Amino acid sequence: MPSSTSFERPVLILYVGGTIGMVETSRGLAPGADFSHRLRTALATLSPACLASLPDFVVRESAHPIDSSSATPHDWQRLGSEIAAALPEHAGVVVLHGTDTLTWSASSLAFQLQGLDRPVVVTGAMHPLGMDGSDALHNVALALRFAAKPALQEVAVAFGGRLLRGVRSRKMAGREAFASPHYPLLGEQIGDDAVLFPTQGPSTLPPDAGRFELADYAAAAAGSVVRIALWPGIQPWHVAAWLDDRRVQGALLEVWGGGNAPEEPRLLDALARASNDGKLLAAISQCPAGSVALGRYAAGMGLAEAGVLSGDAMTPEAAYTKLVHLLAMPLDDGERRRRFLTSLAGER
Ligand code: ASP
């Protein structure tokens, strides 16, 4: 085990699945057993200096690690509760997660764990641990170093030498794999050091972002929040087919450019009908690094008039998991709308 640092409590590593712990099977890569042992064996191959720079840690692996492409809001809820329960005994938590939906889990955790007073760092790998040239060990070591920094008090993504705000992160491509188009880096690896940029820390979060909110995501896991991306030619009946269903309680609309939608009265009617029924609707831009200001164009005014909330420059992951979270909380409609428009975890 790596030598311990000045922190008395160890960092908890939670392995929930993903390529990082996968092995080859006859059907392709799939989560493998005995991850803790494999991780410790792999870490032992690091240089003594590198090992000595890691904090003390313990590893806990999920009984059923998954490919994160199968993750649901149930998994977000389970993970949030497990971390909340484990935090008092640990200096920080590292979550080892599949990269496919890593940013979704990180965003959801940010809303469930508002008011964090220590690090929760999510990472994974593009190649399995133990494979030649794998990025797994680098990412684990980076995440461990950041997870031992008391000054980091939020959910972050550590990957490819960089640290990003979790609720601002998106999966891109290549070895770095993740980026936060609308937010600066929280930190970076320099040599064997993980350097936190102080000005980008939790002080930028609103002072009233105060407490854990562990809500029941069963309705979301059963499909109560939908995601609708516009395409040229989208029909009112397409939108109505989703929104008129009484099981649907919220929708994330991915609209054009700066916040525009077709000026088609029946389509806007379908949105207004849903809003008037108390469904929570929000819009973000389809542009990968876009931002919406509903009503700047006449083509966007209809959305605002239909009661659609502006998602500003939120990522799809942040906006969607925020809708899930607010709908799961015991709030009235006005408070849900107010909170959606407020930054709760540095997401907007
Ligand atoms: N399919 C994998 C997962 O998300 C991909 C990865 O981990 O890179 O679990």
Tab-separated table of C-alpha atoms and ligand atoms in Angstrom:
chain	number	residue	atom	x	y	z
A	1	MET	CA	0.000	0.000	0.000
A	2	PRO	CA	1.335	3.477	-0.778
A	3	SER	CA	2.668	5.343	2.217
A	4	SER	CA	0.207	7.620	3.899
A	5	THR	CA	0.263	11.412	3.734
A	6	SER	CA	-0.488	13.783	6.558
A	7	PHE	CA	-4.209	13.093	6.202
A	8	GLU	CA	-5.466	10.657	8.789
A	9	ARG	CA	-8.417	9.397	6.836
A	10	PRO	CA	-7.821	7.451	3.635
A	11	VAL	CA	-9.273	8.322	0.262
A	12	LEU	CA	-12.009	5.905	-0.769
A	13	ILE	CA	-11.777	4.503	-4.299
A	14	LEU	CA	-15.162	3.261	-5.518
A	15	TYR	CA	-15.064	1.142	-8.662
A	16	VAL	CA	-18.480	1.080	-10.332
A	17	GLY	CA	-17.470	-0.183	-13.795
A	18	GLY	CA	-16.219	1.028	-17.163
A	19	THR	CA	-13.290	0.251	-19.435
A	20	ILE	CA	-10.780	0.922	-16.668
A	21	GLY	CA	-11.653	-2.405	-15.033
A	22	MET	CA	-12.739	-4.327	-18.114
A	23	VAL	CA	-11.289	-7.549	-19.475
A	24	GLU	CA	-11.593	-9.175	-22.911
A	25	THR	CA	-14.462	-11.651	-23.189
A	26	SER	CA	-15.884	-13.576	-26.161
A	27	ARG	CA	-18.377	-10.703	-26.591
A	28	GLY	CA	-15.826	-7.904	-26.321
A	29	LEU	CA	-14.726	-5.833	-23.340
A	30	ALA	CA	-16.819	-6.298	-20.182
A	31	PRO	CA	-16.326	-5.471	-16.488
A	32	GLY	CA	-13.986	-7.989	-14.837
A	33	ALA	CA	-13.880	-9.411	-11.311
A	34	ASP	CA	-11.393	-8.718	-8.531
A	35	PHE	CA	-10.684	-5.150	-9.524
A	36	SER	CA	-9.202	-4.176	-6.139
A	37	HIS	CA	-6.479	-6.782	-6.439
A	38	ARG	CA	-5.718	-5.866	-10.045
A	39	LEU	CA	-5.520	-2.179	-9.152
A	40	ARG	CA	-3.113	-2.724	-6.263
A	41	THR	CA	-0.924	-4.985	-8.412
A	42	ALA	CA	-0.828	-2.349	-11.152
A	43	LEU	CA	-0.101	0.507	-8.742
A	44	ALA	CA	2.836	-1.457	-7.356
A	45	THR	CA	4.525	-1.048	-10.757
A	46	LEU	CA	4.712	2.738	-10.337
A	47	SER	CA	8.046	4.271	-9.395
A	48	PRO	CA	8.759	4.511	-5.645
A	49	ALA	CA	8.704	8.302	-5.877
A	50	CYS	CA	5.311	8.290	-7.563
A	51	LEU	CA	3.921	5.778	-5.076
A	52	ALA	CA	5.172	7.843	-2.169
A	53	SER	CA	3.317	10.857	-3.515
A	54	LEU	CA	-0.049	9.094	-3.384
A	55	PRO	CA	-2.354	9.381	-0.386
A	56	ASP	CA	-3.389	6.389	1.652
A	57	PHE	CA	-6.479	4.782	0.139
A	58	VAL	CA	-8.966	1.945	0.409
A	59	VAL	CA	-10.751	0.315	-2.529
A	60	ARG	CA	-14.382	-0.751	-2.641
A	61	GLU	CA	-15.746	-2.380	-5.750
A	62	SER	CA	-19.351	-2.635	-6.798
A	63	ALA	CA	-20.822	-6.142	-6.595
A	64	HIS	CA	-22.122	-5.620	-10.138
A	65	PRO	CA	-19.811	-3.301	-12.059
A	66	ILE	CA	-21.412	-2.104	-15.280
A	67	ASP	CA	-20.601	-0.678	-18.670
A	68	SER	CA	-21.703	2.902	-18.020
A	69	SER	CA	-23.760	2.865	-21.203
A	70	SER	CA	-26.321	0.967	-19.082
A	71	ALA	CA	-26.369	3.494	-16.222
A	72	THR	CA	-29.728	4.963	-15.164
A	73	PRO	CA	-30.832	7.573	-12.612
A	74	HIS	CA	-31.070	4.644	-10.152
A	75	ASP	CA	-27.300	4.268	-10.449
A	76	TRP	CA	-26.816	8.018	-9.853
A	77	GLN	CA	-28.966	7.814	-6.741
A	78	ARG	CA	-27.166	4.717	-5.387
A	79	LEU	CA	-23.804	6.329	-5.989
A	80	GLY	CA	-24.854	9.613	-4.350
A	81	SER	CA	-26.089	7.796	-1.248
A	82	GLU	CA	-23.017	5.576	-1.015
A	83	ILE	CA	-20.688	8.570	-1.230
A	84	ALA	CA	-22.727	10.605	1.258
A	85	ALA	CA	-22.573	7.719	3.759
A	86	ALA	CA	-18.844	7.143	3.249
A	87	LEU	CA	-17.621	10.751	3.317
A	88	PRO	CA	-17.284	11.209	7.094
A	89	GLU	CA	-14.717	8.385	7.231
A	90	HIS	CA	-12.689	9.466	4.227
A	91	ALA	CA	-10.576	12.431	3.145
A	92	GLY	CA	-12.203	12.293	-0.269
A	93	VAL	CA	-13.682	9.882	-2.781
A	94	VAL	CA	-12.469	8.721	-6.188
A	95	VAL	CA	-15.142	7.184	-8.399
A	96	LEU	CA	-13.854	4.886	-11.161
A	97	HIS	CA	-16.527	5.002	-13.828
A	98	GLY	CA	-17.037	4.202	-17.500
A	99	THR	CA	-16.345	7.170	-19.719
A	100	ASP	CA	-19.518	6.892	-21.839
A	101	THR	CA	-21.803	8.426	-19.221
A	102	LEU	CA	-19.202	9.664	-16.752
A	103	THR	CA	-20.230	13.300	-17.167
A	104	TRP	CA	-23.872	12.390	-16.486
A	105	SER	CA	-23.004	10.742	-13.181
A	106	ALA	CA	-20.620	13.570	-12.237
A	107	SER	CA	-23.339	16.148	-12.964
A	108	SER	CA	-25.953	14.240	-11.000
A	109	LEU	CA	-23.572	13.872	-8.037
A	110	ALA	CA	-22.998	17.628	-8.047
A	111	PHE	CA	-26.733	18.211	-7.443
A	112	GLN	CA	-27.091	15.427	-4.886
A	113	LEU	CA	-23.979	16.447	-2.956
A	114	GLN	CA	-24.409	20.226	-2.816
A	115	GLY	CA	-22.365	21.752	-0.037
A	116	LEU	CA	-19.523	19.200	-0.228
A	117	ASP	CA	-16.667	19.969	2.138
A	118	ARG	CA	-14.148	17.617	0.508
A	119	PRO	CA	-13.291	16.235	-2.917
A	120	VAL	CA	-15.289	13.773	-4.977
A	121	VAL	CA	-13.221	13.029	-8.079
A	122	VAL	CA	-14.572	10.963	-10.959
A	123	THR	CA	-12.278	9.272	-13.442
A	124	GLY	CA	-11.999	6.276	-15.748
A	125	ALA	CA	-9.814	5.261	-18.661
A	126	MET	CA	-9.867	4.919	-22.406
A	127	HIS	CA	-7.995	1.593	-22.138
A	128	PRO	CA	-8.262	-1.178	-19.534
A	129	LEU	CA	-5.909	-1.276	-16.589
A	130	GLY	CA	-2.972	-3.520	-17.394
A	131	MET	CA	-3.188	-3.069	-21.168
A	132	ASP	CA	0.016	-1.769	-22.788
A	133	GLY	CA	-0.082	2.011	-23.027
A	134	SER	CA	-3.233	2.250	-20.877
A	135	ASP	CA	-4.064	5.616	-19.370
A	136	ALA	CA	-5.720	3.903	-16.365
A	137	LEU	CA	-2.895	4.201	-13.830
A	138	HIS	CA	-2.186	7.824	-14.732
A	139	ASN	CA	-5.805	8.731	-14.256
A	140	VAL	CA	-6.139	6.853	-10.964
A	141	ALA	CA	-2.961	8.468	-9.598
A	142	LEU	CA	-4.156	11.912	-10.707
A	143	ALA	CA	-7.593	11.416	-9.176
A	144	LEU	CA	-6.088	10.144	-5.901
A	145	ARG	CA	-3.863	13.198	-5.603
A	146	PHE	CA	-6.736	15.597	-6.167
A	147	ALA	CA	-9.019	13.604	-3.862
A	148	ALA	CA	-6.576	14.215	-0.997
A	149	LYS	CA	-6.740	17.996	-1.349
A	150	PRO	CA	-9.056	19.474	1.288
A	151	ALA	CA	-9.293	22.704	-0.708
A	152	LEU	CA	-11.185	20.896	-3.475
A	153	GLN	CA	-14.769	20.909	-2.237
A	154	GLU	CA	-16.851	19.794	-5.161
A	155	VAL	CA	-17.436	17.005	-7.674
A	156	ALA	CA	-14.672	17.097	-10.274
A	157	VAL	CA	-13.533	15.030	-13.233
A	158	ALA	CA	-9.822	14.120	-13.382
A	159	PHE	CA	-8.696	12.779	-16.723
A	160	GLY	CA	-5.684	13.022	-19.035
A	161	GLY	CA	-3.729	15.269	-16.680
A	162	ARG	CA	-6.521	17.767	-16.115
A	163	LEU	CA	-9.162	18.509	-13.503
A	164	LEU	CA	-12.564	19.824	-14.595
A	165	ARG	CA	-15.667	20.936	-12.770
A	166	GLY	CA	-17.880	17.835	-12.981
A	167	VAL	CA	-21.111	19.662	-13.665
A	168	ARG	CA	-19.479	21.556	-16.561
A	169	SER	CA	-17.747	18.603	-18.174
A	170	ARG	CA	-18.433	16.906	-21.494
A	171	LYS	CA	-16.966	13.879	-23.208
A	172	MET	CA	-14.984	14.844	-26.297
A	173	ALA	CA	-12.369	12.635	-27.990
A	174	GLY	CA	-8.783	11.464	-27.666
A	175	ARG	CA	-6.738	10.674	-24.595
A	176	GLU	CA	-7.747	13.810	-22.713
A	177	ALA	CA	-11.319	12.761	-23.516
A	178	PHE	CA	-13.113	15.427	-21.457
A	179	ALA	CA	-13.445	19.193	-21.585
A	180	SER	CA	-15.482	21.928	-19.939
A	181	PRO	CA	-16.176	24.345	-22.793
A	182	HIS	CA	-17.727	27.030	-20.599
A	183	TYR	CA	-15.511	26.778	-17.533
A	184	PRO	CA	-11.768	27.003	-16.892
A	185	LEU	CA	-9.728	24.055	-15.636
A	186	LEU	CA	-9.865	23.470	-11.880
A	187	GLY	CA	-6.366	22.023	-11.852
A	188	GLU	CA	-3.671	20.243	-13.767
A	189	GLN	CA	-0.921	17.686	-13.388
A	190	ILE	CA	2.544	19.199	-13.337
A	191	GLY	CA	5.237	16.512	-13.071
A	192	ASP	CA	4.111	14.185	-10.271
A	193	ASP	CA	2.170	17.035	-8.682
A	194	ALA	CA	-1.553	17.708	-8.931
A	195	VAL	CA	-1.928	21.455	-8.852
A	196	LEU	CA	-5.245	23.027	-7.901
A	197	PHE	CA	-5.875	26.479	-9.335
A	198	PRO	CA	-7.093	28.397	-6.279
A	199	THR	CA	-9.128	31.024	-8.080
A	200	GLN	CA	-11.333	28.360	-9.675
A	201	GLY	CA	-12.260	26.660	-6.412
A	202	PRO	CA	-15.555	26.413	-4.577
A	203	SER	CA	-15.530	30.101	-3.676
A	204	THR	CA	-17.077	30.661	-7.082
A	205	LEU	CA	-20.119	28.673	-5.940
A	206	PRO	CA	-23.039	30.570	-4.409
A	207	PRO	CA	-22.803	30.854	-0.620
A	208	ASP	CA	-26.233	29.336	-0.057
A	209	ALA	CA	-25.454	26.093	-1.918
A	210	GLY	CA	-25.773	24.315	1.362
A	211	ARG	CA	-26.542	20.671	1.892
A	212	PHE	CA	-26.805	17.171	0.523
A	213	GLU	CA	-30.086	16.500	-1.224
A	214	LEU	CA	-30.545	12.746	-1.589
A	215	ALA	CA	-33.835	12.329	-3.390
A	216	ASP	CA	-35.676	9.349	-4.856
A	217	TYR	CA	-34.943	9.100	-8.587
A	218	ALA	CA	-37.338	6.192	-9.255
A	219	ALA	CA	-39.665	8.276	-11.452
A	220	ALA	CA	-36.740	9.516	-13.549
A	221	ALA	CA	-35.417	5.973	-13.858
A	222	ALA	CA	-38.868	5.029	-15.183
A	223	GLY	CA	-38.652	7.763	-17.840
A	224	SER	CA	-40.307	10.870	-16.393
A	225	VAL	CA	-37.787	13.295	-17.920
A	226	VAL	CA	-37.232	13.276	-21.676
A	227	ARG	CA	-34.645	14.861	-23.935
A	228	ILE	CA	-35.814	16.267	-27.273
A	229	ALA	CA	-33.350	17.591	-29.845
A	230	LEU	CA	-34.884	19.653	-32.661
A	231	TRP	CA	-34.269	18.793	-36.290
A	232	PRO	CA	-35.405	20.696	-39.379
A	233	GLY	CA	-38.914	19.408	-40.059
A	234	ILE	CA	-39.762	18.297	-36.495
A	235	GLN	CA	-43.561	18.078	-36.231
A	236	PRO	CA	-45.931	19.214	-33.474
A	237	TRP	CA	-47.135	15.607	-33.130
A	238	HIS	CA	-43.578	14.458	-32.441
A	239	VAL	CA	-43.334	16.852	-29.507
A	240	ALA	CA	-46.891	16.127	-28.331
A	241	ALA	CA	-46.220	12.370	-28.419
A	242	TRP	CA	-43.620	12.842	-25.668
A	243	LEU	CA	-45.083	15.711	-23.709
A	244	ASP	CA	-48.787	14.771	-23.627
A	245	ASP	CA	-47.900	11.472	-21.951
A	246	ARG	CA	-48.837	11.847	-18.297
A	247	ARG	CA	-45.766	9.872	-17.208
A	248	VAL	CA	-43.579	12.696	-18.517
A	249	GLN	CA	-42.920	15.381	-15.880
A	250	GLY	CA	-40.052	17.275	-17.456
A	251	ALA	CA	-38.234	17.790	-20.727
A	252	LEU	CA	-34.903	19.104	-21.848
A	253	LEU	CA	-35.221	20.747	-25.259
A	254	GLU	CA	-32.076	21.082	-27.347
A	255	VAL	CA	-32.938	23.991	-29.618
A	256	TRP	CA	-31.192	25.979	-32.305
A	257	GLY	CA	-28.269	28.355	-31.819
A	258	GLY	CA	-28.908	31.044	-29.241
A	259	GLY	CA	-32.330	29.697	-28.238
A	260	ASN	CA	-34.569	29.386	-31.275
A	261	ALA	CA	-37.288	26.964	-32.349
A	262	PRO	CA	-39.635	26.728	-35.365
A	263	GLU	CA	-42.356	29.387	-35.254
A	264	GLU	CA	-45.007	26.706	-35.623
A	265	PRO	CA	-48.026	27.521	-33.422
A	266	ARG	CA	-49.067	23.899	-32.886
A	267	LEU	CA	-45.570	22.959	-31.763
A	268	LEU	CA	-45.481	25.897	-29.336
A	269	ASP	CA	-48.988	24.924	-28.180
A	270	ALA	CA	-47.742	21.443	-27.287
A	271	LEU	CA	-45.021	23.038	-25.165
A	272	ALA	CA	-47.407	25.517	-23.507
A	273	ARG	CA	-49.887	22.724	-22.761
A	274	ALA	CA	-47.152	20.744	-21.006
A	275	SER	CA	-45.987	23.799	-19.051
A	276	ASN	CA	-49.531	24.623	-17.978
A	277	ASP	CA	-49.843	21.028	-16.775
A	278	GLY	CA	-46.952	21.696	-14.387
A	279	LYS	CA	-44.274	19.930	-16.433
A	280	LEU	CA	-40.806	21.429	-16.113
A	281	LEU	CA	-39.408	22.384	-19.533
A	282	ALA	CA	-35.976	23.852	-20.179
A	283	ALA	CA	-34.002	24.726	-23.286
A	284	ILE	CA	-30.307	24.619	-24.052
A	285	SER	CA	-28.459	25.061	-27.329
A	286	GLN	CA	-27.588	22.220	-29.670
A	287	CYS	CA	-24.311	23.976	-30.463
A	288	PRO	CA	-21.562	22.036	-28.654
A	289	ALA	CA	-20.376	25.163	-26.821
A	290	GLY	CA	-23.536	27.230	-27.235
A	291	SER	CA	-25.664	29.236	-24.864
A	292	VAL	CA	-29.314	30.291	-25.019
A	293	ALA	CA	-31.048	33.594	-24.344
A	294	LEU	CA	-34.720	32.886	-25.037
A	295	GLY	CA	-36.437	35.834	-26.686
A	296	ARG	CA	-33.412	37.405	-28.311
A	297	TYR	CA	-34.952	36.374	-31.637
A	298	ALA	CA	-38.626	36.290	-32.461
A	299	ALA	CA	-38.040	32.588	-33.195
A	300	GLY	CA	-37.134	32.088	-29.548
A	301	MET	CA	-39.832	34.269	-28.006
A	302	GLY	CA	-42.393	31.508	-28.534
A	303	LEU	CA	-40.391	29.205	-26.265
A	304	ALA	CA	-40.284	31.788	-23.470
A	305	GLU	CA	-44.025	32.454	-23.888
A	306	ALA	CA	-44.699	28.712	-23.672
A	307	GLY	CA	-43.060	28.685	-20.231
A	308	VAL	CA	-39.791	27.075	-21.277
A	309	LEU	CA	-36.918	27.948	-18.921
A	310	SER	CA	-33.575	29.114	-20.221
A	311	GLY	CA	-30.748	26.666	-19.596
A	312	ASP	CA	-28.199	29.372	-20.329
A	313	ALA	CA	-24.865	27.657	-21.194
A	314	MET	CA	-25.517	24.501	-19.216
A	315	THR	CA	-24.327	21.220	-20.660
A	316	PRO	CA	-27.018	18.695	-21.619
A	317	GLU	CA	-25.796	16.536	-18.731
A	318	ALA	CA	-26.119	19.369	-16.210
A	319	ALA	CA	-29.494	20.564	-17.461
A	320	TYR	CA	-30.960	17.061	-17.644
A	321	THR	CA	-29.699	15.873	-14.244
A	322	LYS	CA	-30.857	19.164	-12.725
A	323	LEU	CA	-34.377	18.592	-14.062
A	324	VAL	CA	-34.294	15.048	-12.665
A	325	HIS	CA	-33.094	16.344	-9.317
A	326	LEU	CA	-35.560	19.226	-8.979
A	327	LEU	CA	-38.490	17.031	-9.982
A	328	ALA	CA	-37.480	14.457	-7.360
A	329	MET	CA	-37.285	17.067	-4.596
A	330	PRO	CA	-40.396	17.987	-2.567
A	331	LEU	CA	-40.720	21.481	-4.061
A	332	ASP	CA	-43.586	23.472	-5.504
A	333	ASP	CA	-43.545	24.479	-9.135
A	334	GLY	CA	-42.443	28.067	-8.448
A	335	GLU	CA	-39.505	26.937	-6.317
A	336	ARG	CA	-38.470	24.347	-8.897
A	337	ARG	CA	-38.442	27.022	-11.599
A	338	ARG	CA	-36.522	29.444	-9.367
A	339	ARG	CA	-33.899	26.835	-8.545
A	340	PHE	CA	-33.546	25.803	-12.160
A	341	LEU	CA	-32.627	29.389	-13.009
A	342	THR	CA	-30.170	29.623	-10.078
A	343	SER	CA	-26.690	28.134	-9.927
A	344	LEU	CA	-26.841	25.315	-7.354
A	345	ALA	CA	-23.486	23.647	-7.928
A	346	GLY	CA	-21.605	25.968	-10.261
A	347	GLU	CA	-23.443	24.608	-13.296
A	348	ARG	CA	-24.475	28.015	-14.731
B	1	ASP	N1	-18.352	1.599	-22.556
B	1	ASP	C1	-17.395	2.026	-21.561
B	1	ASP	C2	-18.170	2.562	-20.378
B	1	ASP	O1	-18.608	3.674	-20.416
B	1	ASP	C3	-16.500	3.065	-22.127
B	1	ASP	C4	-15.393	3.543	-21.226
B	1	ASP	O2	-15.348	3.303	-20.043
B	1	ASP	O3	-14.473	4.224	-21.774
B	1	ASP	O4	-18.394	1.875	-19.422
